[in-house]
mmCIF file of C-alpha atoms in Angstrom:
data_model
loop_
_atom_site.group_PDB
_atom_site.id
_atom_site.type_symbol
_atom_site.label_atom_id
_atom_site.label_comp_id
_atom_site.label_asym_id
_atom_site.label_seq_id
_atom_site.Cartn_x
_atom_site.Cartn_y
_atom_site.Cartn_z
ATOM 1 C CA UNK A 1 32.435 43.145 13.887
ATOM 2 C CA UNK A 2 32.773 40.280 12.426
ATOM 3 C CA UNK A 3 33.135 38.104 15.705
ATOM 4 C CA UNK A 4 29.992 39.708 16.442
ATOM 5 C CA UNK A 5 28.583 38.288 13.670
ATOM 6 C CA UNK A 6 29.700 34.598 13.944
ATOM 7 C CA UNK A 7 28.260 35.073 17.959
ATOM 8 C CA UNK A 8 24.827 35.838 16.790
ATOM 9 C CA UNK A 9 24.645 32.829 14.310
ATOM 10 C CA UNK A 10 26.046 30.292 16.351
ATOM 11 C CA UNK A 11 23.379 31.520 18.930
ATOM 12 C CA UNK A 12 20.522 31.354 16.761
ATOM 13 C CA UNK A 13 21.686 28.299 14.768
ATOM 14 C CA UNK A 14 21.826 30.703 11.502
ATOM 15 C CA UNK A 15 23.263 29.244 8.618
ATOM 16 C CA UNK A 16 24.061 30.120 5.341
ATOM 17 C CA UNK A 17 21.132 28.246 4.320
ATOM 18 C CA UNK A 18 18.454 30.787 6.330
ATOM 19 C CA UNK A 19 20.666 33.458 4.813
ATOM 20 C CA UNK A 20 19.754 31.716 1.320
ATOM 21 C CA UNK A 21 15.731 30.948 2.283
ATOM 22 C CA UNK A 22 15.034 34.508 3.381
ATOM 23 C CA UNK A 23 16.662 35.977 -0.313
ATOM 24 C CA UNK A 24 14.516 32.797 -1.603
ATOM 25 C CA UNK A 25 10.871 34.130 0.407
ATOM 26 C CA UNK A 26 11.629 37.472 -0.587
ATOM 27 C CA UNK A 27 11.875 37.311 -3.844
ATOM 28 C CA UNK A 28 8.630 34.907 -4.256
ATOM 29 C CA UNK A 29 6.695 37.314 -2.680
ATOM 30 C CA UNK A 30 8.077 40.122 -4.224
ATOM 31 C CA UNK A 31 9.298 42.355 -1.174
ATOM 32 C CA UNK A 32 13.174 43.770 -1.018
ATOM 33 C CA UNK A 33 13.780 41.374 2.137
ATOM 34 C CA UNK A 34 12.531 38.777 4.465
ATOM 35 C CA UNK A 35 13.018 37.434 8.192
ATOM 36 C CA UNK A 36 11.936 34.034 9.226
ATOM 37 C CA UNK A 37 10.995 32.752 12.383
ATOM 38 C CA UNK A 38 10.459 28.956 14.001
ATOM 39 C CA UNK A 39 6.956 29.052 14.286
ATOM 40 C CA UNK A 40 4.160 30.166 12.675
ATOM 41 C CA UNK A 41 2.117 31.690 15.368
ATOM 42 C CA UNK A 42 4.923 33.636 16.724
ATOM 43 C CA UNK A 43 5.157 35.514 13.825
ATOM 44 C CA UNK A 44 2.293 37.756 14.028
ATOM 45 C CA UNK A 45 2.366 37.042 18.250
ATOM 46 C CA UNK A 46 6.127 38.906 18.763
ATOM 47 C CA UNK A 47 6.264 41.125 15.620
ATOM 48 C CA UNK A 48 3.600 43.309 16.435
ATOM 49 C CA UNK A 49 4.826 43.988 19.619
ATOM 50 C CA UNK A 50 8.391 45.346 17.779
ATOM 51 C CA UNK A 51 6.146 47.218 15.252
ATOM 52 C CA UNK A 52 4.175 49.331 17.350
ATOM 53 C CA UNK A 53 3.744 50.699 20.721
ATOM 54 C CA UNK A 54 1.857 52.829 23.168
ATOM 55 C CA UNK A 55 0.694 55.569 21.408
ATOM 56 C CA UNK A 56 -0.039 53.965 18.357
ATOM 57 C CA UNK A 57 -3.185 52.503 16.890
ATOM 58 C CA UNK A 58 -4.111 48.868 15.613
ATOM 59 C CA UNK A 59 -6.811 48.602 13.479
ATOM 60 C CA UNK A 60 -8.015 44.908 13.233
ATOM 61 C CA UNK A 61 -10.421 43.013 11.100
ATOM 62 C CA UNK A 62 -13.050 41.338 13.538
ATOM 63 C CA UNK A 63 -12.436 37.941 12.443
ATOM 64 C CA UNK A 64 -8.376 37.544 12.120
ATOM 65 C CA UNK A 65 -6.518 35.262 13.662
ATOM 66 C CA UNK A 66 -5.868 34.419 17.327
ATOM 67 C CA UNK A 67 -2.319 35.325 16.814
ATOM 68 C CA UNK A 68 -2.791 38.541 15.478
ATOM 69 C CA UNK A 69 -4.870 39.761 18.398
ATOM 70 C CA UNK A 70 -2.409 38.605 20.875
ATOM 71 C CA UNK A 71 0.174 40.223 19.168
ATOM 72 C CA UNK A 72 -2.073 43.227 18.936
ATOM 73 C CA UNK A 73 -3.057 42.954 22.872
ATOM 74 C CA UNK A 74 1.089 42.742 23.405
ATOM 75 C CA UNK A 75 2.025 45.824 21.952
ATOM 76 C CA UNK A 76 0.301 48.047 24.434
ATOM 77 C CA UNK A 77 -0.620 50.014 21.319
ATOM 78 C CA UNK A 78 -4.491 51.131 20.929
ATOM 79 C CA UNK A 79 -6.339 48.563 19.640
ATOM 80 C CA UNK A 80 -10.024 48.789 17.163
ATOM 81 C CA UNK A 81 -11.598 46.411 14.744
ATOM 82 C CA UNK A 82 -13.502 46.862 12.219
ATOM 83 C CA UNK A 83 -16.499 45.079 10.846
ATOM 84 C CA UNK A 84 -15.258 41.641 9.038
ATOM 85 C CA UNK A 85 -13.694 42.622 5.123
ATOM 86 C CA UNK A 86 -15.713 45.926 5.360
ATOM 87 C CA UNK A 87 -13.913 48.837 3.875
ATOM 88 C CA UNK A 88 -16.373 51.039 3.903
ATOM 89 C CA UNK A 89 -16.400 50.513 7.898
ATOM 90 C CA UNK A 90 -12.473 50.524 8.129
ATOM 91 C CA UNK A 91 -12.712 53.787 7.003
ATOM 92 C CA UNK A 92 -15.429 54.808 9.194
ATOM 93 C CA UNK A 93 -13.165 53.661 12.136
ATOM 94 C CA UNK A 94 -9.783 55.712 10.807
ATOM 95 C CA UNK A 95 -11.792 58.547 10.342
ATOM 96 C CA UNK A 96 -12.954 58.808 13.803
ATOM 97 C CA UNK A 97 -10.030 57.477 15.891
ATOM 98 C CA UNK A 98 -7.465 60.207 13.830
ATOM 99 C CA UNK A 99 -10.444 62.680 14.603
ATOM 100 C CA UNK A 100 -10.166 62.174 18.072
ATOM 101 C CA UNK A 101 -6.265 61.251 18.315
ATOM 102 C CA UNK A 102 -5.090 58.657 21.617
ATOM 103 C CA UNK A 103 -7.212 58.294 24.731
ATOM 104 C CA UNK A 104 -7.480 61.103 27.411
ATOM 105 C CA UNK A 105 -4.463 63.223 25.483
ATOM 106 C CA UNK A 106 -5.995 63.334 21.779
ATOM 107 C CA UNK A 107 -2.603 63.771 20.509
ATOM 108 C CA UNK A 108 -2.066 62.187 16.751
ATOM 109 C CA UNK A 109 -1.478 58.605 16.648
ATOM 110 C CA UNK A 110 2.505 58.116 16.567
ATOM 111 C CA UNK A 111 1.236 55.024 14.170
ATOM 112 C CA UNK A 112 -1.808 53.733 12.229
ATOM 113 C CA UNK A 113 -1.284 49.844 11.326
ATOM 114 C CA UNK A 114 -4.279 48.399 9.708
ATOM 115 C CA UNK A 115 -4.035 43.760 10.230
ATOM 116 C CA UNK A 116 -6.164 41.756 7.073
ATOM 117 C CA UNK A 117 -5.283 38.286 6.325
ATOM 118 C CA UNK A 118 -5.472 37.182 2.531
ATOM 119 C CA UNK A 119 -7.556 34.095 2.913
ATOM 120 C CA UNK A 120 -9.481 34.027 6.501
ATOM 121 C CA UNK A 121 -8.978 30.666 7.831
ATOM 122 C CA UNK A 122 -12.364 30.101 9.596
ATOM 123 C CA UNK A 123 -14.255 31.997 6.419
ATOM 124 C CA UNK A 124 -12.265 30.618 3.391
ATOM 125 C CA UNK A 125 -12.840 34.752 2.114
ATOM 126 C CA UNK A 126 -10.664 36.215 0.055
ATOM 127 C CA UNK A 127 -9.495 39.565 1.496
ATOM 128 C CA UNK A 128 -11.031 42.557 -0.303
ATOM 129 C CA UNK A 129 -7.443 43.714 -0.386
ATOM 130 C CA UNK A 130 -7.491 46.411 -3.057
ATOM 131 C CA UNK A 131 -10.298 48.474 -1.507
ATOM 132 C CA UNK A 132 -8.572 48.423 1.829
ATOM 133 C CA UNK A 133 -5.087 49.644 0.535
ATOM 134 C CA UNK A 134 -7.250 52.287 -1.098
ATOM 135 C CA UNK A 135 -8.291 53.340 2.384
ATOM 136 C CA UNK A 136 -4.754 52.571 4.059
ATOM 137 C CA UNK A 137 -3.655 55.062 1.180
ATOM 138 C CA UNK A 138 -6.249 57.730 1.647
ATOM 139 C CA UNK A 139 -5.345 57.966 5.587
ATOM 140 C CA UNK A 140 -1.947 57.440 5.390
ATOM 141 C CA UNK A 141 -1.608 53.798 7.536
ATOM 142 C CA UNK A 142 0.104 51.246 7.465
ATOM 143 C CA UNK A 143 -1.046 47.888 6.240
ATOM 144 C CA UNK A 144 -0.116 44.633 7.529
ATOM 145 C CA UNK A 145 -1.181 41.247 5.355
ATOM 146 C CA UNK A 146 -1.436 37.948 7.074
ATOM 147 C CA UNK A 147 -0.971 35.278 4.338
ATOM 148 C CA UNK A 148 -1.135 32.217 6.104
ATOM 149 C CA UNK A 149 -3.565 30.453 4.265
ATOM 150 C CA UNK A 150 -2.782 31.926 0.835
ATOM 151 C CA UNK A 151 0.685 32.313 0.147
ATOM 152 C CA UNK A 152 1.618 29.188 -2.513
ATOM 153 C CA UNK A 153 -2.146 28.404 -2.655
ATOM 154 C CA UNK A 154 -3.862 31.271 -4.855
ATOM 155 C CA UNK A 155 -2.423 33.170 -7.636
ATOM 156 C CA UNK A 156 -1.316 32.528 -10.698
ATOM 157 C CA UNK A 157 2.094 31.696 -9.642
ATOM 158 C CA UNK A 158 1.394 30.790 -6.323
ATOM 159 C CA UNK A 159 2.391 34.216 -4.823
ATOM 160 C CA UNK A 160 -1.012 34.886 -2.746
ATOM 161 C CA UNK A 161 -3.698 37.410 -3.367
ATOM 162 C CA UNK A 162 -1.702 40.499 -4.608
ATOM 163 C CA UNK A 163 -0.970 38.323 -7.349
ATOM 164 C CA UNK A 164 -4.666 37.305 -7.513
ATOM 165 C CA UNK A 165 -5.993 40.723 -7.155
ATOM 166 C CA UNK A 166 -3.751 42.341 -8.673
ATOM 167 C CA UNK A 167 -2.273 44.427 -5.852
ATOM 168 C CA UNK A 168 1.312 45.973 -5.965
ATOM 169 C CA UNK A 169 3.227 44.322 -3.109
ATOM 170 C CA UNK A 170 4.819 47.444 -2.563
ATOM 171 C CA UNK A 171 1.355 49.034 -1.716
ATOM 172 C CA UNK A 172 1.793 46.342 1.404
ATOM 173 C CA UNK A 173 3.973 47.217 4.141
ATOM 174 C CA UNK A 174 3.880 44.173 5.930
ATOM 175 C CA UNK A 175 3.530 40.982 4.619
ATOM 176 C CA UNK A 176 3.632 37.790 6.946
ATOM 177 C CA UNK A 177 2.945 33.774 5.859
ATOM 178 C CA UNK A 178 3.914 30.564 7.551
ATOM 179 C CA UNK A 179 5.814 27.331 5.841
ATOM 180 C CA UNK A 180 3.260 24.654 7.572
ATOM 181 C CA UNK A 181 0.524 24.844 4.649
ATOM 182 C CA UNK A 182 1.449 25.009 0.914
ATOM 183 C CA UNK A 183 5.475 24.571 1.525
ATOM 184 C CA UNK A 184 5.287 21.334 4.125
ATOM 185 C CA UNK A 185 7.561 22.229 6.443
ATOM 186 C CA UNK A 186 7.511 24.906 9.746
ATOM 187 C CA UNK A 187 7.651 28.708 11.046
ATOM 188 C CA UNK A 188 7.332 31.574 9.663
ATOM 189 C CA UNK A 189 8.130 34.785 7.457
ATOM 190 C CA UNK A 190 7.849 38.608 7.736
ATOM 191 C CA UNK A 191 8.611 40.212 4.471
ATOM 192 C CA UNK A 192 8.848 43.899 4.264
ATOM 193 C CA UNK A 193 11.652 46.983 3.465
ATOM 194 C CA UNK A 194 15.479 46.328 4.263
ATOM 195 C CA UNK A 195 15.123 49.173 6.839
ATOM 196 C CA UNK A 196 11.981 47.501 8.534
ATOM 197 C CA UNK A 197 13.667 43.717 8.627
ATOM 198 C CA UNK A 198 17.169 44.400 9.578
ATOM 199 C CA UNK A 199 15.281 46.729 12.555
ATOM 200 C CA UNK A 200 13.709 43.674 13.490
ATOM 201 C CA UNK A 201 16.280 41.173 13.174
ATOM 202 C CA UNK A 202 17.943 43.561 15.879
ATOM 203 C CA UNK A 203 14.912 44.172 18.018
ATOM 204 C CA UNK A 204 12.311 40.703 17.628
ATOM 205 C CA UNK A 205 12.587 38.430 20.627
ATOM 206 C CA UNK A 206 11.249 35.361 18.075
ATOM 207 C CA UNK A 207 15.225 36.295 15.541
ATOM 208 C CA UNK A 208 16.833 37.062 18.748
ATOM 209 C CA UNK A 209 15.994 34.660 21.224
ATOM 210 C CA UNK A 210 14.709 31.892 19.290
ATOM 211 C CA UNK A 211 15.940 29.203 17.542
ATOM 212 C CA UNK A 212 16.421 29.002 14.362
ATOM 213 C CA UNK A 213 14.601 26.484 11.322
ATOM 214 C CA UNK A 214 16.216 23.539 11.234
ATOM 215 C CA UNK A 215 18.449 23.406 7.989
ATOM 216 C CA UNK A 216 16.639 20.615 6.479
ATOM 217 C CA UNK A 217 13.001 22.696 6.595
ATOM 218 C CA UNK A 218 14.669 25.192 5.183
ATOM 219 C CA UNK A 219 15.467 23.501 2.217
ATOM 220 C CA UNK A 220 12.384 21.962 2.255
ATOM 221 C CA UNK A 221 10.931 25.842 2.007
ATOM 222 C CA UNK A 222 13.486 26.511 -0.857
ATOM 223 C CA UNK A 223 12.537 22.823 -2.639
ATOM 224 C CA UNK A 224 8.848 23.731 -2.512
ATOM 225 C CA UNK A 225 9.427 27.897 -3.785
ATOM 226 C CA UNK A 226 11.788 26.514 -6.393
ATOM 227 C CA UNK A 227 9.194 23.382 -7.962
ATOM 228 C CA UNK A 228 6.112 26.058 -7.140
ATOM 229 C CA UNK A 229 8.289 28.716 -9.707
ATOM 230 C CA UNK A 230 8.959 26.286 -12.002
ATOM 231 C CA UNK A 231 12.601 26.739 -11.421
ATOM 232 C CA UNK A 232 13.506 23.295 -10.737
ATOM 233 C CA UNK A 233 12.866 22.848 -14.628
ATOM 234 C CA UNK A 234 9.333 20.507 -14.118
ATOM 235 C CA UNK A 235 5.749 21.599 -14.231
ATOM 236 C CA UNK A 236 5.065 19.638 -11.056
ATOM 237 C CA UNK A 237 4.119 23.803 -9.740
ATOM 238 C CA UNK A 238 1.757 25.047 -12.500
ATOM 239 C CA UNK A 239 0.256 21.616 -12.120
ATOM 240 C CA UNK A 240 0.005 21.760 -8.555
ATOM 241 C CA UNK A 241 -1.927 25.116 -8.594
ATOM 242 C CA UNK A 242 -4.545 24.403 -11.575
ATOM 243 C CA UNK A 243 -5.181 21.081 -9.683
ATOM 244 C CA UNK A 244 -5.718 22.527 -6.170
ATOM 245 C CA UNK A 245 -7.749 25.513 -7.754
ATOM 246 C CA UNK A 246 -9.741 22.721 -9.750
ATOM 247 C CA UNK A 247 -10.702 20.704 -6.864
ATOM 248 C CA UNK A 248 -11.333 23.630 -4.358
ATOM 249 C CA UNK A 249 -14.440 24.775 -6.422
ATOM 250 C CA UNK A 250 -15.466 21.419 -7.918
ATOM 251 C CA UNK A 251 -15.809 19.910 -4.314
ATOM 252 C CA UNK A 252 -17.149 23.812 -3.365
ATOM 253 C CA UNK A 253 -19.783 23.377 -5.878
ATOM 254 C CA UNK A 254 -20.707 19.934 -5.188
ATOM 255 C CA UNK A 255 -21.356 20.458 -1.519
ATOM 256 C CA UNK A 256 -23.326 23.106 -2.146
ATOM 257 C CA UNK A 257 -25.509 21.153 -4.961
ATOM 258 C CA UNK A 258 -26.285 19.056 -1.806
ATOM 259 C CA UNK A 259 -27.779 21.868 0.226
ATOM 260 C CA UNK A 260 -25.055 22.538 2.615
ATOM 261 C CA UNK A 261 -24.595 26.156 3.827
ATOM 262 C CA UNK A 262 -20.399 26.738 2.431
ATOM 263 C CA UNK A 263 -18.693 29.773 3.143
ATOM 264 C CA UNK A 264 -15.671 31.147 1.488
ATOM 265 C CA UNK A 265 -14.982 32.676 -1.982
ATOM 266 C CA UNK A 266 -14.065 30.498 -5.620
ATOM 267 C CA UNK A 267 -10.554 29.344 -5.919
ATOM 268 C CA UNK A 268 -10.253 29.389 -2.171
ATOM 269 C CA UNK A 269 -9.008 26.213 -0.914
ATOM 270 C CA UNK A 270 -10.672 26.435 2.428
ATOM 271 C CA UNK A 271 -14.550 26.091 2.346
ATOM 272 C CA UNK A 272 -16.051 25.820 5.824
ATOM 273 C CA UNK A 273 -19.315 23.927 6.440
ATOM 274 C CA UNK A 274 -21.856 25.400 8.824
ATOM 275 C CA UNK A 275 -23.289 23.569 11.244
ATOM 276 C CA UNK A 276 -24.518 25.880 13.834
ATOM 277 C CA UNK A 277 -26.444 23.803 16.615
ATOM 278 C CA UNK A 278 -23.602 23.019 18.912
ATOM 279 C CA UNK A 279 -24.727 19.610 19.543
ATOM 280 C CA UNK A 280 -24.819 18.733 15.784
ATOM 281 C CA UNK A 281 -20.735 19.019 15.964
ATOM 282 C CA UNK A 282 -19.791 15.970 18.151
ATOM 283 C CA UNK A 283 -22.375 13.582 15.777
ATOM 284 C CA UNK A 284 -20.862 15.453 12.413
ATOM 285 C CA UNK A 285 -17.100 13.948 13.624
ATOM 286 C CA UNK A 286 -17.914 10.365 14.609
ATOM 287 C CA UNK A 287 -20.309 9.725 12.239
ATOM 288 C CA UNK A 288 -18.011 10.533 9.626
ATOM 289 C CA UNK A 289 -15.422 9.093 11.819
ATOM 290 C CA UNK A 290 -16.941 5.682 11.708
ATOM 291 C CA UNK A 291 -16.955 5.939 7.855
ATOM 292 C CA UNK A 292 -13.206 6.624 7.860
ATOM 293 C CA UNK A 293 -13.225 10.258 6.888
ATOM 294 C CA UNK A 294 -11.821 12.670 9.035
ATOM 295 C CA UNK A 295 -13.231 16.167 9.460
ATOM 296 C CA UNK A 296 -12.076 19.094 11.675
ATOM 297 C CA UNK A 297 -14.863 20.924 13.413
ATOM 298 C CA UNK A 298 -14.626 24.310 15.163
ATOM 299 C CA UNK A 299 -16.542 25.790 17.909
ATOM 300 C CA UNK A 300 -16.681 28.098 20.586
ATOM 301 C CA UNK A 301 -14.353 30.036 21.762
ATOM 302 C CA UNK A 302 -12.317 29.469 17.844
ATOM 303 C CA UNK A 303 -16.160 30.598 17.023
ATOM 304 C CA UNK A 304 -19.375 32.155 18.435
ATOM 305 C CA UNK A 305 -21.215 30.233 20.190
ATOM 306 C CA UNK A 306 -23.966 29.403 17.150
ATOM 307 C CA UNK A 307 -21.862 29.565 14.221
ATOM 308 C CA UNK A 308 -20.135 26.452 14.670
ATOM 309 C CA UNK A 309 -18.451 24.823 11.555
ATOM 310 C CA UNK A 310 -16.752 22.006 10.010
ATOM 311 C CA UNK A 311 -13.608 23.281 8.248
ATOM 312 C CA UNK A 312 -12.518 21.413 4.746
ATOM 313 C CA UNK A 313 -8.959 21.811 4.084
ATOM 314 C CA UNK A 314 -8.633 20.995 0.034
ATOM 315 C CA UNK A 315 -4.983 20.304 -1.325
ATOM 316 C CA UNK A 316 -3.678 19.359 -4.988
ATOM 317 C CA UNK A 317 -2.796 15.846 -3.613
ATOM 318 C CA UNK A 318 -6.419 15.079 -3.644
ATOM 319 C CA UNK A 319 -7.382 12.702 -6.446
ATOM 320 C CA UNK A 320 -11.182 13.425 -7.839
ATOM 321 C CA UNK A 321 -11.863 9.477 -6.271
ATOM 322 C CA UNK A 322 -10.902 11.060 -2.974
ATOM 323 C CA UNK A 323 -13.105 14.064 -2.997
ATOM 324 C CA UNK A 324 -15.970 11.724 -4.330
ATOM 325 C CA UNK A 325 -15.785 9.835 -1.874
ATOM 326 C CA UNK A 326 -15.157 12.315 0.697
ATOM 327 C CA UNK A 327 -18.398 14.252 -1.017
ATOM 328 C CA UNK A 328 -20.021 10.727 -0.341
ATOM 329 C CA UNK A 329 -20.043 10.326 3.055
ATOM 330 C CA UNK A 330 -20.286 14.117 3.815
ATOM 331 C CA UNK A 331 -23.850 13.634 2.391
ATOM 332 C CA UNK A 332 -24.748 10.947 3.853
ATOM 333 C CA UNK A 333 -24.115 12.211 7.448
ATOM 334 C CA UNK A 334 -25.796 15.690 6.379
ATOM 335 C CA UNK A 335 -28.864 13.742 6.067
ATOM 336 C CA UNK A 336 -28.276 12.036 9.607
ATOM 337 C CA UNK A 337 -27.323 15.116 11.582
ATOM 338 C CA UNK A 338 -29.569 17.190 9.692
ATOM 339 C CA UNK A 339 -27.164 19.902 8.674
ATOM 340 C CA UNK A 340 -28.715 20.606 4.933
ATOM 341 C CA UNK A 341 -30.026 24.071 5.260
ATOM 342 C CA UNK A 342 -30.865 24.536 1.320
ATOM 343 C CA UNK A 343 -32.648 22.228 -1.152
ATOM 344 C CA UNK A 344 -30.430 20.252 -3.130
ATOM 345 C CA UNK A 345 -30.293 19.984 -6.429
ATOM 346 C CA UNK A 346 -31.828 17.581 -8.661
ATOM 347 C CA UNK A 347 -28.956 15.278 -9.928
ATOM 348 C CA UNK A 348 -28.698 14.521 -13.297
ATOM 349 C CA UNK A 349 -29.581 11.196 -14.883
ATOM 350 C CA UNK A 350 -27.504 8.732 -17.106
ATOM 351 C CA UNK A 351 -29.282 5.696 -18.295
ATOM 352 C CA UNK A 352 -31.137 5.185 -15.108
ATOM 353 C CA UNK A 353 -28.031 6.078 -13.016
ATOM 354 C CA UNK A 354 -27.305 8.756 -10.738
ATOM 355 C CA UNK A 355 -23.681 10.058 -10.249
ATOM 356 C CA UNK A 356 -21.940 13.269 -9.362
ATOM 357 C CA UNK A 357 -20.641 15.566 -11.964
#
């Protein structure tokens, strides 16, 4: 047995150090254990697959992530959505597919697993996470949380949005996040029971036939948990979190003082601008582009066809001069392109000068 053992971590590259990190992730989230993976996207893309099969049922929200609903697609299970952070509809859609059981047979669903993310990366929402556990609860399925853009952003300790709402991670089944945002490194993490991880660690083509994190992003992972905790006896974390919540709703705010049309929810550090005429996104990009900002549009297929957006990515790196300036030139081309959709504001005067708040 234990030959066996060494075998599988000198295939996967395993090292006491992953062994460490997933202890580490599952702890900061606040689940019994955790698996990690080498990538991000593979996460949701070969775990759902392991999770579920024909005969079962996935129940998605309309608007999650391309890697979900390949994963989902996969599986070979069933799969429904349900209309974007709707409860009231996700329930409309259990009720009915349990009423009427799998296709042709209408025997009960072997499985009901119902995929949210915690921050929606094209929609900078917050998941209405409490209402749909309610739901999950009430018809006995299983709920899978995709934390990719939360996890180490939101909350008061950086733990994501059961800490933000609230929510007893043990009301989650499934709880997934990637390294590549708030920790600065790579992959990916499933976080769940002991029985559902070490099942996958056995059965998961992305544990078993993968390789493994590279043993200095790993400790980069641990680094980041440990100064986001607090644990590596600085306040660099708490600081971190009050500035990045700060400047996601002060530059939130200001853009929308200008008259642009911003989705997403307060504290969210993702605020997409909407610029909807397709031909307004190539002008957006190089005219900002030629006044050295950067921006990251996203159109169809990543969108429908009309709703076409600029995403803004805020971090706690960003000085107030930055987003000033960024806020600057933002305006400026939304007067070019034409891409103000509300009156702005009046901005206030001081002594015959006009600056933002």
């Amino acid at each position: 047995m234990f030959i066996f053992n060494l075998d599988v971590m000198l295939l996967t590259g395993t090292t006491i150090l992953h062994v460490e990190l997933e202890e580490c992730v599952a702890n900061f989230v606040g689940k019994p254990a955790a698996m990690v993976t080498g990538m991000g996207y593979v996460t949701n893309s070969a775990i759902l697959p392991v999770l579920i099969g024909k005969g079962g049922l996935i129940i998605s929200d309309s608007l999650n992530h391309n890697s979900i609903v390949n994963g989902a697609r996969g599986s070979g299970a069933t799969v429904r959505v349900f209309q974007h952070n709707t409860p009231s509809h996700l329930e409309e859609v259990l009720r009915e597919q349990i009423a009427f059981g799998q296709p042709r047979t209408r025997r009960p669903w072997k499985k009901i697993i119902v995929v949210v993310e915690g921050i929606y990366s094209m929609e900078g929402e917050l998941c209405k996470l409490p209402e749909i556990i309610q739901v999950c609860k009430k018809y006995r399925a299983y709920t899978y949380l995709d934390e990719a853009h939360s996890i180490g952003a939101v909350g008061k300790s950086g733990r994501g949005v059961c800490e933000l709402l609230g929510v007893d991670t043990a009301d989650v089944d499934i709880m997934m996040g990637t390294f590549t945002k708030s920790f600065g490194s790579c992959g990916g993490y499933i976080a769940a029971s002991k029985e559902v991880i070490e099942y996958l660690k056995f059965s998961c083509p992305a544990h078993l036939y993968a390789t493994a994190i590279s043993p200095p992003a790993a400790q980069q992972i641990i680094s980041s948990i440990r100064v986001i905790l607090g644990e590596d006896g600085s306040s660099r974390g708490a600081q971190k979190l009050t500035r990045i919540r700060e400047n996601s709703n002060f530059f939130r705010s200001e853009l929308q003082k200008m008259g642009f049309e911003v989705l997403g929810d307060n504290d969210s550090p993702v605020m997409p601008i909407m610029l909807y005429n397709p031909a307004k996104i190539p002008a957006f990009s190089r005219e900002c582009l030629k006044r050295n900002v950067a921006v990251v549009t996203v159109a169809f297929p990543a969108t429908p066809l009309l709703l076409a957006r600029a995403r803004i990515c805020i971090s706690a790196s960003h000085t107030r001069e930055d987003l000033l300036k960024a806020l600057e030139v933002i305006s400026e081309v939304g007067d070019l392109v034409g891409i103000k959709y509300f009156p702005a504001e009046p901005k206030k005067q001081d002594d015959g000068r006009v600056k933002l708040e």
